[in-house]
Amino acid sequence: MTGHALPLRSRLAAKGLDGVTLMAVPAAIFLIALFIYPFGYGLWLSFKPKDGGWFLANYVKFFSDPFLYDTIYTTLALAFPVTIVNLLFAVPVAFRVRLMKHQRLLTTILVLPITLGTVLVAEGMLNYFGPQGWFIRTLVSTGLFSPGQIKLVNNYWGVFISLVITGFPFTFLLTLSYVSGIDPALEQAAATLGARSAARFRHIFLPLLMPGLAITFCLSFVQAYSVLPSAVLLGAPAGPTRVISIAAYQAAFEQYDRPMASAIAMIMGFVQFAVVVAALSLRNLFYRGPAAGAKG
Amino acid sequence: MATHSTFKSLRLDGVGRDFGTMNALKDLSLEIKRGEFIALLGPSGCGKSTALNCIAGLLPTTRGSIFLDDRRIDTLPTEDRGFGMVFQSYALFPHMTVRANIGFGLKMQGVPKTEAEPRIDRAIKTVRLESQAHKLPGQLSGGQQQRVAIARAIAVDPPLVLMDEPLSNLDAKLRLEMRQEIRRIHQSLGCITIYVTHDQDEALSLADRIVVLRDGMIRQVGTPEDLYARPAHLDVAEFMGFRNRITGRVLSRDGTSVQLSVGGTTMDGVLQETAPGDTAVAAIRPDDMVPVASDAHGIDATVEAIEYRGRDFFGQARSSTGDELFFRSETRVVPGETLRLGAEPARVLVYAGE
Amino acid sequence: MSTAVLDTPSAAPATPATMRSVGSRLWIIAVWTTMIFFIVNLFGIIAAVVTSSFATRWLRSWLPQGWTTKWYFSAWAEFQLTEVLVVTFQIVGAVVLLSGLIGVPAAYALARREFPGKKALMLLFLLPLLVPPVTFGIPLATVLYQSGLGGTMWGVILANLVPTVPFVILVMIPFIEQIDPRVEAAARVFGAGTLRMFVHVLLPLLMPGILAALLLVLVRTIAMFELTFLTAGPTSQTLVVALYYAVFAAGVRAVQSIDAMAVVYMVTTLIWLVIALRFVNPTQMVTRAKRPSH
């Protein structure tokens, strides 16, 4: 096939560029305009401090003011434990549920908190875990606790619990889909070769599941890291649960300092990115390929 | 773990398995001697895979017991039975090299490395995969993956190798090749091989004994020659390639020879069951059914289709009684032609009618 | 049978094998107890909201003193729920329609063609789903406010489309891939042009997938708090944002009134969730791709 003998149209079509490919153009333009451009603009804006000055002034301000830079630590101190707790519970539960015939009822129940969202869960938790709520009442009625001894809302634990309630189902459903993607014949094969359940988990499931768990970790972490409504409604937004998204929101909508807000958003994105990159490079240490048995 | 090198036989004693209210496997009793190659043959849903999974311990049995010599093994979990199994999908561990796959069983048994290495080498050599040992299963062809699966199963020196339709994912040419390989490997090991298949050719060419299962029950156990020549039941006969079934009335009986009246004509055959009723069914392979002289014993039929097969013709015809018949012809016949089709009486197997 | 096999309580369950040891039984019980504890508390949270919304007075007791429906009327008036609901459905409707119109053709192109830069394009469509809304919401809101769209209904719609368009694309790609391209080729052989082929052949085949994708978009948009919160003005608030402000300003209104509004929100979401679950598997709410069912 000689290139110059063909009209441009055919040459492009041979490369896969034709009328059908053009159907992806509106979506691409839309996302470039409303996702890529705002990010770029935000980055640019973050270098143009509101009160003038050095282009890094916003970043210097952030990292020299403990009221601002502490938010990174506060957020990580919530997001890491929550993500790890969610994963530690999700893996064993997913391993049991994969053997269940009627998974659907359970998955439907678990999809509820994801669908209802953080705001509703926050309002419900204020009632349920509040000082007069059913949960505390039950604990007190066991006689092990006295009223007022434990406080589960308007502090760190309120946000923590709410992140578990909305985050665990998410982590679990993702893990479940990875776990059920592993061919059950692999486990049976390992069993016929003399591997006990602990060995099957260690030598077969864990290495095959690792890439999926790394992705699950990233997605769950990023969700927990960007917590906003529950940190405000269930936490102590002025102190112990002043997470980075609150700082960004306040800069943007209370101080109207958009360059500063953009700078905080960029820092937030960067920290997430760093954690994700770290998790995914750990993933590269493991086998990455189909987990459905070796066929074809 | 005890070595199994001195065992003599495997015995299934009334093994059964229910799924809910369904009996997938009823009362399977069988004794298999060391060195035997057994094929479990039957259509899908006959219970052959259930039987295999029960022996492997992947499915708990509902009834009965399994013994290796005098040791009861059906109460042991899969991992303590020490059998080798080859899965239909191969189930190779995709994250381990060929070598690691094959060595997995030895590693799980805690065999020291110095002892395991030569055994792995031997297994690799047996399946002729020396040059692929350090690849991942995903980089191998279907036939090579099959060999890895077999090597993995035999590396632990199992008393029993279980194979679940191992050739069903290969193309026709490779299947023939692997068949010979499997037979060769079995002979070199001297263990018991239990091979599940729905393909009677595979069973006939591989097995020392064939167990035909249907609806969870044993229909017949015998050597390939037995089964091919003398199926004990009509359904086994059908499964062994007796495609023609002709229903007739018993006219006379002398020892095992019977004469049937079919429509207006007569057929001679050999009785397979002791007590036929008034009606009986004759089963004939298409290859034995040929056009005969118009005054010979046989059945009249109209040719519906004919195809050339190289050496002879293969035809399809409709009998005067409405049965569909398949036959062989050395000369060309044309659709629409009326023929008398007959067979050697020894090739006509007569079973009790329904 | 000499000794019972004792499983170490690892995360691996027993195969459907013959016997379960004491260890693995305890392990199973532990897993289920945790699960039931989680679900009981989840229902407790939901039940607390519903109970409170029907309570006359509920202080320092297990159950309210009496029952009433009056909070629903007062919440409806106080929070101007008619307007909020109308705005919500206008926004959600526009988001569903537009994400279908933009997303489905793009998914079709990506499912059917290989072209240079396809990987980069896929990354562009994946990123908005991986980056959390708050992170891109703040720069996005800044841009929208600068262009005058901030605070308007169109601003909210555009912001919500950022994650939903990629969502539709990623749900639809595997769905389109499983339709045999020869069906389309056959339609062309019989003389159907691109448009007619799309309308008469492809659309009916794709309908179940589109329906599932759009229902998921609908449920997600009703519940999407962050993006709406960052871009909405007083007249373009959806129900979930109105609920946030109500909870945030708790103390201004009666708790029961806020809870009545929460119940209205819950019912609105759950109706659509129930409809959506008739067409999709719950795991699809998070994993986006269809997985082979077992």
mmCIF file of N, CA, C and O in Angstrom, chain B residues 211-253:
data_model
loop_
_atom_site.group_PDB
_atom_site.id
_atom_site.type_symbol
_atom_site.label_atom_id
_atom_site.label_comp_id
_atom_site.label_asym_id
_atom_site.label_seq_id
_atom_site.Cartn_x
_atom_site.Cartn_y
_atom_site.Cartn_z
ATOM 1 N N VAL B 211 -16.003 -46.372 32.734
ATOM 2 C CA VAL B 211 -17.199 -46.393 33.567
ATOM 3 C C VAL B 211 -18.200 -45.451 32.916
ATOM 4 O O VAL B 211 -17.954 -44.251 32.829
ATOM 5 N N VAL B 212 -19.306 -45.993 32.412
ATOM 6 C CA VAL B 212 -20.306 -45.132 31.779
ATOM 7 C C VAL B 212 -21.316 -44.722 32.831
ATOM 8 O O VAL B 212 -21.887 -45.567 33.523
ATOM 9 N N LEU B 213 -21.494 -43.409 32.973
ATOM 10 C CA LEU B 213 -22.429 -42.885 33.961
ATOM 11 C C LEU B 213 -23.606 -42.240 33.252
ATOM 12 O O LEU B 213 -23.462 -41.665 32.168
ATOM 13 N N ARG B 214 -24.760 -42.368 33.884
ATOM 14 C CA ARG B 214 -25.916 -41.657 33.373
ATOM 15 C C ARG B 214 -26.843 -41.374 34.541
ATOM 16 O O ARG B 214 -27.097 -42.248 35.349
ATOM 17 N N ASP B 215 -27.331 -40.149 34.635
ATOM 18 C CA ASP B 215 -28.207 -39.740 35.738
ATOM 19 C C ASP B 215 -27.608 -40.106 37.093
ATOM 20 O O ASP B 215 -28.315 -40.540 37.988
ATOM 21 N N GLY B 216 -26.304 -39.971 37.232
ATOM 22 C CA GLY B 216 -25.665 -40.213 38.509
ATOM 23 C C GLY B 216 -25.480 -41.682 38.856
ATOM 24 O O GLY B 216 -25.098 -41.998 39.978
ATOM 25 N N MET B 217 -25.752 -42.562 37.915
ATOM 26 C CA MET B 217 -25.603 -43.989 38.196
ATOM 27 C C MET B 217 -24.666 -44.637 37.187
ATOM 28 O O MET B 217 -24.618 -44.234 36.030
ATOM 29 N N ILE B 218 -23.983 -45.701 37.647
ATOM 30 C CA ILE B 218 -23.145 -46.468 36.724
ATOM 31 C C ILE B 218 -24.061 -47.278 35.817
ATOM 32 O O ILE B 218 -24.926 -48.010 36.282
ATOM 33 N N ARG B 219 -23.868 -47.145 34.511
ATOM 34 C CA ARG B 219 -24.646 -47.951 33.573
ATOM 35 C C ARG B 219 -23.853 -49.168 33.137
ATOM 36 O O ARG B 219 -24.419 -50.210 32.860
ATOM 37 N N GLN B 220 -22.561 -49.012 33.014
ATOM 38 C CA GLN B 220 -21.748 -50.142 32.589
ATOM 39 C C GLN B 220 -20.291 -49.871 32.929
ATOM 40 O O GLN B 220 -19.827 -48.747 32.816
ATOM 41 N N VAL B 221 -19.595 -50.919 33.337
ATOM 42 C CA VAL B 221 -18.150 -50.826 33.539
ATOM 43 C C VAL B 221 -17.519 -51.894 32.678
ATOM 44 O O VAL B 221 -17.967 -53.042 32.695
ATOM 45 N N GLY B 222 -16.519 -51.536 31.900
ATOM 46 C CA GLY B 222 -15.901 -52.568 31.084
ATOM 47 C C GLY B 222 -14.702 -52.050 30.332
ATOM 48 O O GLY B 222 -14.398 -50.854 30.373
ATOM 49 N N THR B 223 -14.027 -52.976 29.647
ATOM 50 C CA THR B 223 -12.900 -52.568 28.823
ATOM 51 C C THR B 223 -13.444 -51.842 27.602
ATOM 52 O O THR B 223 -14.621 -51.994 27.260
ATOM 53 N N PRO B 224 -12.612 -51.068 26.931
ATOM 54 C CA PRO B 224 -13.080 -50.389 25.723
ATOM 55 C C PRO B 224 -13.668 -51.378 24.710
ATOM 56 O O PRO B 224 -14.701 -51.087 24.099
ATOM 57 N N GLU B 225 -13.030 -52.548 24.578
ATOM 58 C CA GLU B 225 -13.534 -53.539 23.618
ATOM 59 C C GLU B 225 -14.938 -53.996 23.989
ATOM 60 O O GLU B 225 -15.821 -54.082 23.127
ATOM 61 N N ASP B 226 -15.136 -54.286 25.286
ATOM 62 C CA ASP B 226 -16.458 -54.675 25.781
ATOM 63 C C ASP B 226 -17.516 -53.659 25.404
ATOM 64 O O ASP B 226 -18.561 -53.973 24.871
ATOM 65 N N LEU B 227 -17.190 -52.420 25.740
ATOM 66 C CA LEU B 227 -18.177 -51.374 25.563
ATOM 67 C C LEU B 227 -18.474 -51.121 24.096
ATOM 68 O O LEU B 227 -19.618 -50.865 23.720
ATOM 69 N N TYR B 228 -17.425 -51.220 23.309
ATOM 70 C CA TYR B 228 -17.606 -50.918 21.891
ATOM 71 C C TYR B 228 -18.462 -52.003 21.241
ATOM 72 O O TYR B 228 -19.367 -51.724 20.469
ATOM 73 N N ALA B 229 -18.190 -53.257 21.593
ATOM 74 C CA ALA B 229 -18.882 -54.353 20.923
ATOM 75 C C ALA B 229 -20.191 -54.710 21.604
ATOM 76 O O ALA B 229 -21.153 -55.084 20.935
ATOM 77 N N ARG B 230 -20.242 -54.639 22.923
ATOM 78 C CA ARG B 230 -21.418 -55.127 23.628
ATOM 79 C C ARG B 230 -21.902 -54.140 24.689
ATOM 80 O O ARG B 230 -21.765 -54.385 25.879
ATOM 81 N N PRO B 231 -22.479 -53.029 24.272
ATOM 82 C CA PRO B 231 -23.031 -52.115 25.270
ATOM 83 C C PRO B 231 -24.159 -52.815 26.027
ATOM 84 O O PRO B 231 -24.955 -53.518 25.420
ATOM 85 N N ALA B 232 -24.195 -52.648 27.345
ATOM 86 C CA ALA B 232 -25.157 -53.395 28.145
ATOM 87 C C ALA B 232 -26.568 -52.810 28.078
ATOM 88 O O ALA B 232 -27.532 -53.498 28.364
ATOM 89 N N HIS B 233 -26.665 -51.537 27.767
ATOM 90 C CA HIS B 233 -27.980 -50.902 27.726
ATOM 91 C C HIS B 233 -28.128 -50.118 26.436
ATOM 92 O O HIS B 233 -27.137 -49.718 25.830
ATOM 93 N N LEU B 234 -29.372 -49.852 26.124
ATOM 94 C CA LEU B 234 -29.642 -49.102 24.913
ATOM 95 C C LEU B 234 -28.995 -47.713 24.966
ATOM 96 O O LEU B 234 -28.436 -47.236 23.987
ATOM 97 N N ASP B 235 -29.067 -47.055 26.152
ATOM 98 C CA ASP B 235 -28.509 -45.696 26.208
ATOM 99 C C ASP B 235 -26.987 -45.725 26.074
ATOM 100 O O ASP B 235 -26.399 -44.839 25.476
ATOM 101 N N VAL B 236 -26.346 -46.787 26.611
ATOM 102 C CA VAL B 236 -24.901 -46.906 26.432
ATOM 103 C C VAL B 236 -24.608 -47.117 24.947
ATOM 104 O O VAL B 236 -23.686 -46.523 24.381
ATOM 105 N N ALA B 237 -25.413 -47.963 24.318
ATOM 106 C CA ALA B 237 -25.230 -48.236 22.896
ATOM 107 C C ALA B 237 -25.309 -46.946 22.090
ATOM 108 O O ALA B 237 -24.457 -46.662 21.241
ATOM 109 N N GLU B 238 -26.298 -46.145 22.404
ATOM 110 C CA GLU B 238 -26.447 -44.869 21.710
ATOM 111 C C GLU B 238 -25.202 -44.010 21.878
ATOM 112 O O GLU B 238 -24.723 -43.390 20.959
ATOM 113 N N PHE B 239 -24.683 -44.033 23.120
ATOM 114 C CA PHE B 239 -23.517 -43.233 23.426
ATOM 115 C C PHE B 239 -22.279 -43.773 22.724
ATOM 116 O O PHE B 239 -21.356 -43.028 22.420
ATOM 117 N N MET B 240 -22.245 -45.061 22.452
ATOM 118 C CA MET B 240 -21.089 -45.664 21.799
ATOM 119 C C MET B 240 -21.221 -45.630 20.278
ATOM 120 O O MET B 240 -20.495 -46.314 19.573
ATOM 121 N N GLY B 241 -22.152 -44.889 19.783
ATOM 122 C CA GLY B 241 -22.208 -44.685 18.341
ATOM 123 C C GLY B 241 -23.219 -45.539 17.595
ATOM 124 O O GLY B 241 -23.207 -45.578 16.370
ATOM 125 N N PHE B 242 -24.085 -46.233 18.317
ATOM 126 C CA PHE B 242 -25.158 -46.974 17.636
ATOM 127 C C PHE B 242 -26.293 -45.991 17.378
ATOM 128 O O PHE B 242 -27.195 -45.833 18.187
ATOM 129 N N ARG B 243 -26.218 -45.306 16.248
ATOM 130 C CA ARG B 243 -27.154 -44.198 16.044
ATOM 131 C C ARG B 243 -28.517 -44.669 15.562
ATOM 132 O O ARG B 243 -29.505 -43.958 15.678
ATOM 133 N N ASN B 244 -28.559 -45.849 14.938
ATOM 134 C CA ASN B 244 -29.848 -46.324 14.432
ATOM 135 C C ASN B 244 -30.582 -47.110 15.512
ATOM 136 O O ASN B 244 -30.031 -48.045 16.093
ATOM 137 N N ARG B 245 -31.819 -46.727 15.769
ATOM 138 C CA ARG B 245 -32.668 -47.470 16.708
ATOM 139 C C ARG B 245 -33.929 -47.852 15.955
ATOM 140 O O ARG B 245 -34.639 -46.994 15.456
ATOM 141 N N ILE B 246 -34.188 -49.123 15.876
ATOM 142 C CA ILE B 246 -35.364 -49.581 15.155
ATOM 143 C C ILE B 246 -36.221 -50.396 16.117
ATOM 144 O O ILE B 246 -35.759 -51.385 16.700
ATOM 145 N N THR B 247 -37.460 -49.970 16.293
ATOM 146 C CA THR B 247 -38.359 -50.674 17.206
ATOM 147 C C THR B 247 -39.140 -51.735 16.422
ATOM 148 O O THR B 247 -39.635 -51.453 15.328
ATOM 149 N N GLY B 248 -39.200 -52.946 16.978
ATOM 150 C CA GLY B 248 -39.943 -54.004 16.283
ATOM 151 C C GLY B 248 -40.605 -54.949 17.264
ATOM 152 O O GLY B 248 -40.493 -54.785 18.490
ATOM 153 N N ARG B 249 -41.321 -55.953 16.703
ATOM 154 C CA ARG B 249 -42.000 -56.947 17.534
ATOM 155 C C ARG B 249 -41.178 -58.230 17.479
ATOM 156 O O ARG B 249 -40.680 -58.610 16.419
ATOM 157 N N VAL B 250 -41.015 -58.908 18.625
ATOM 158 C CA VAL B 250 -40.223 -60.136 18.656
ATOM 159 C C VAL B 250 -41.010 -61.250 17.970
ATOM 160 O O VAL B 250 -42.140 -61.565 18.364
ATOM 161 N N LEU B 251 -40.422 -61.830 16.925
ATOM 162 C CA LEU B 251 -41.087 -62.921 16.209
ATOM 163 C C LEU B 251 -40.662 -64.265 16.781
ATOM 164 O O LEU B 251 -41.495 -65.113 17.083
ATOM 165 N N SER B 252 -39.342 -64.428 16.914
ATOM 166 C CA SER B 252 -38.865 -65.716 17.427
ATOM 167 C C SER B 252 -37.546 -65.496 18.136
ATOM 168 O O SER B 252 -36.872 -64.475 17.964
ATOM 169 N N ARG B 253 -37.173 -66.485 18.942
ATOM 170 C CA ARG B 253 -35.992 -66.369 19.773
ATOM 171 C C ARG B 253 -35.334 -67.714 19.883
ATOM 172 O O ARG B 253 -36.001 -68.720 20.152
#
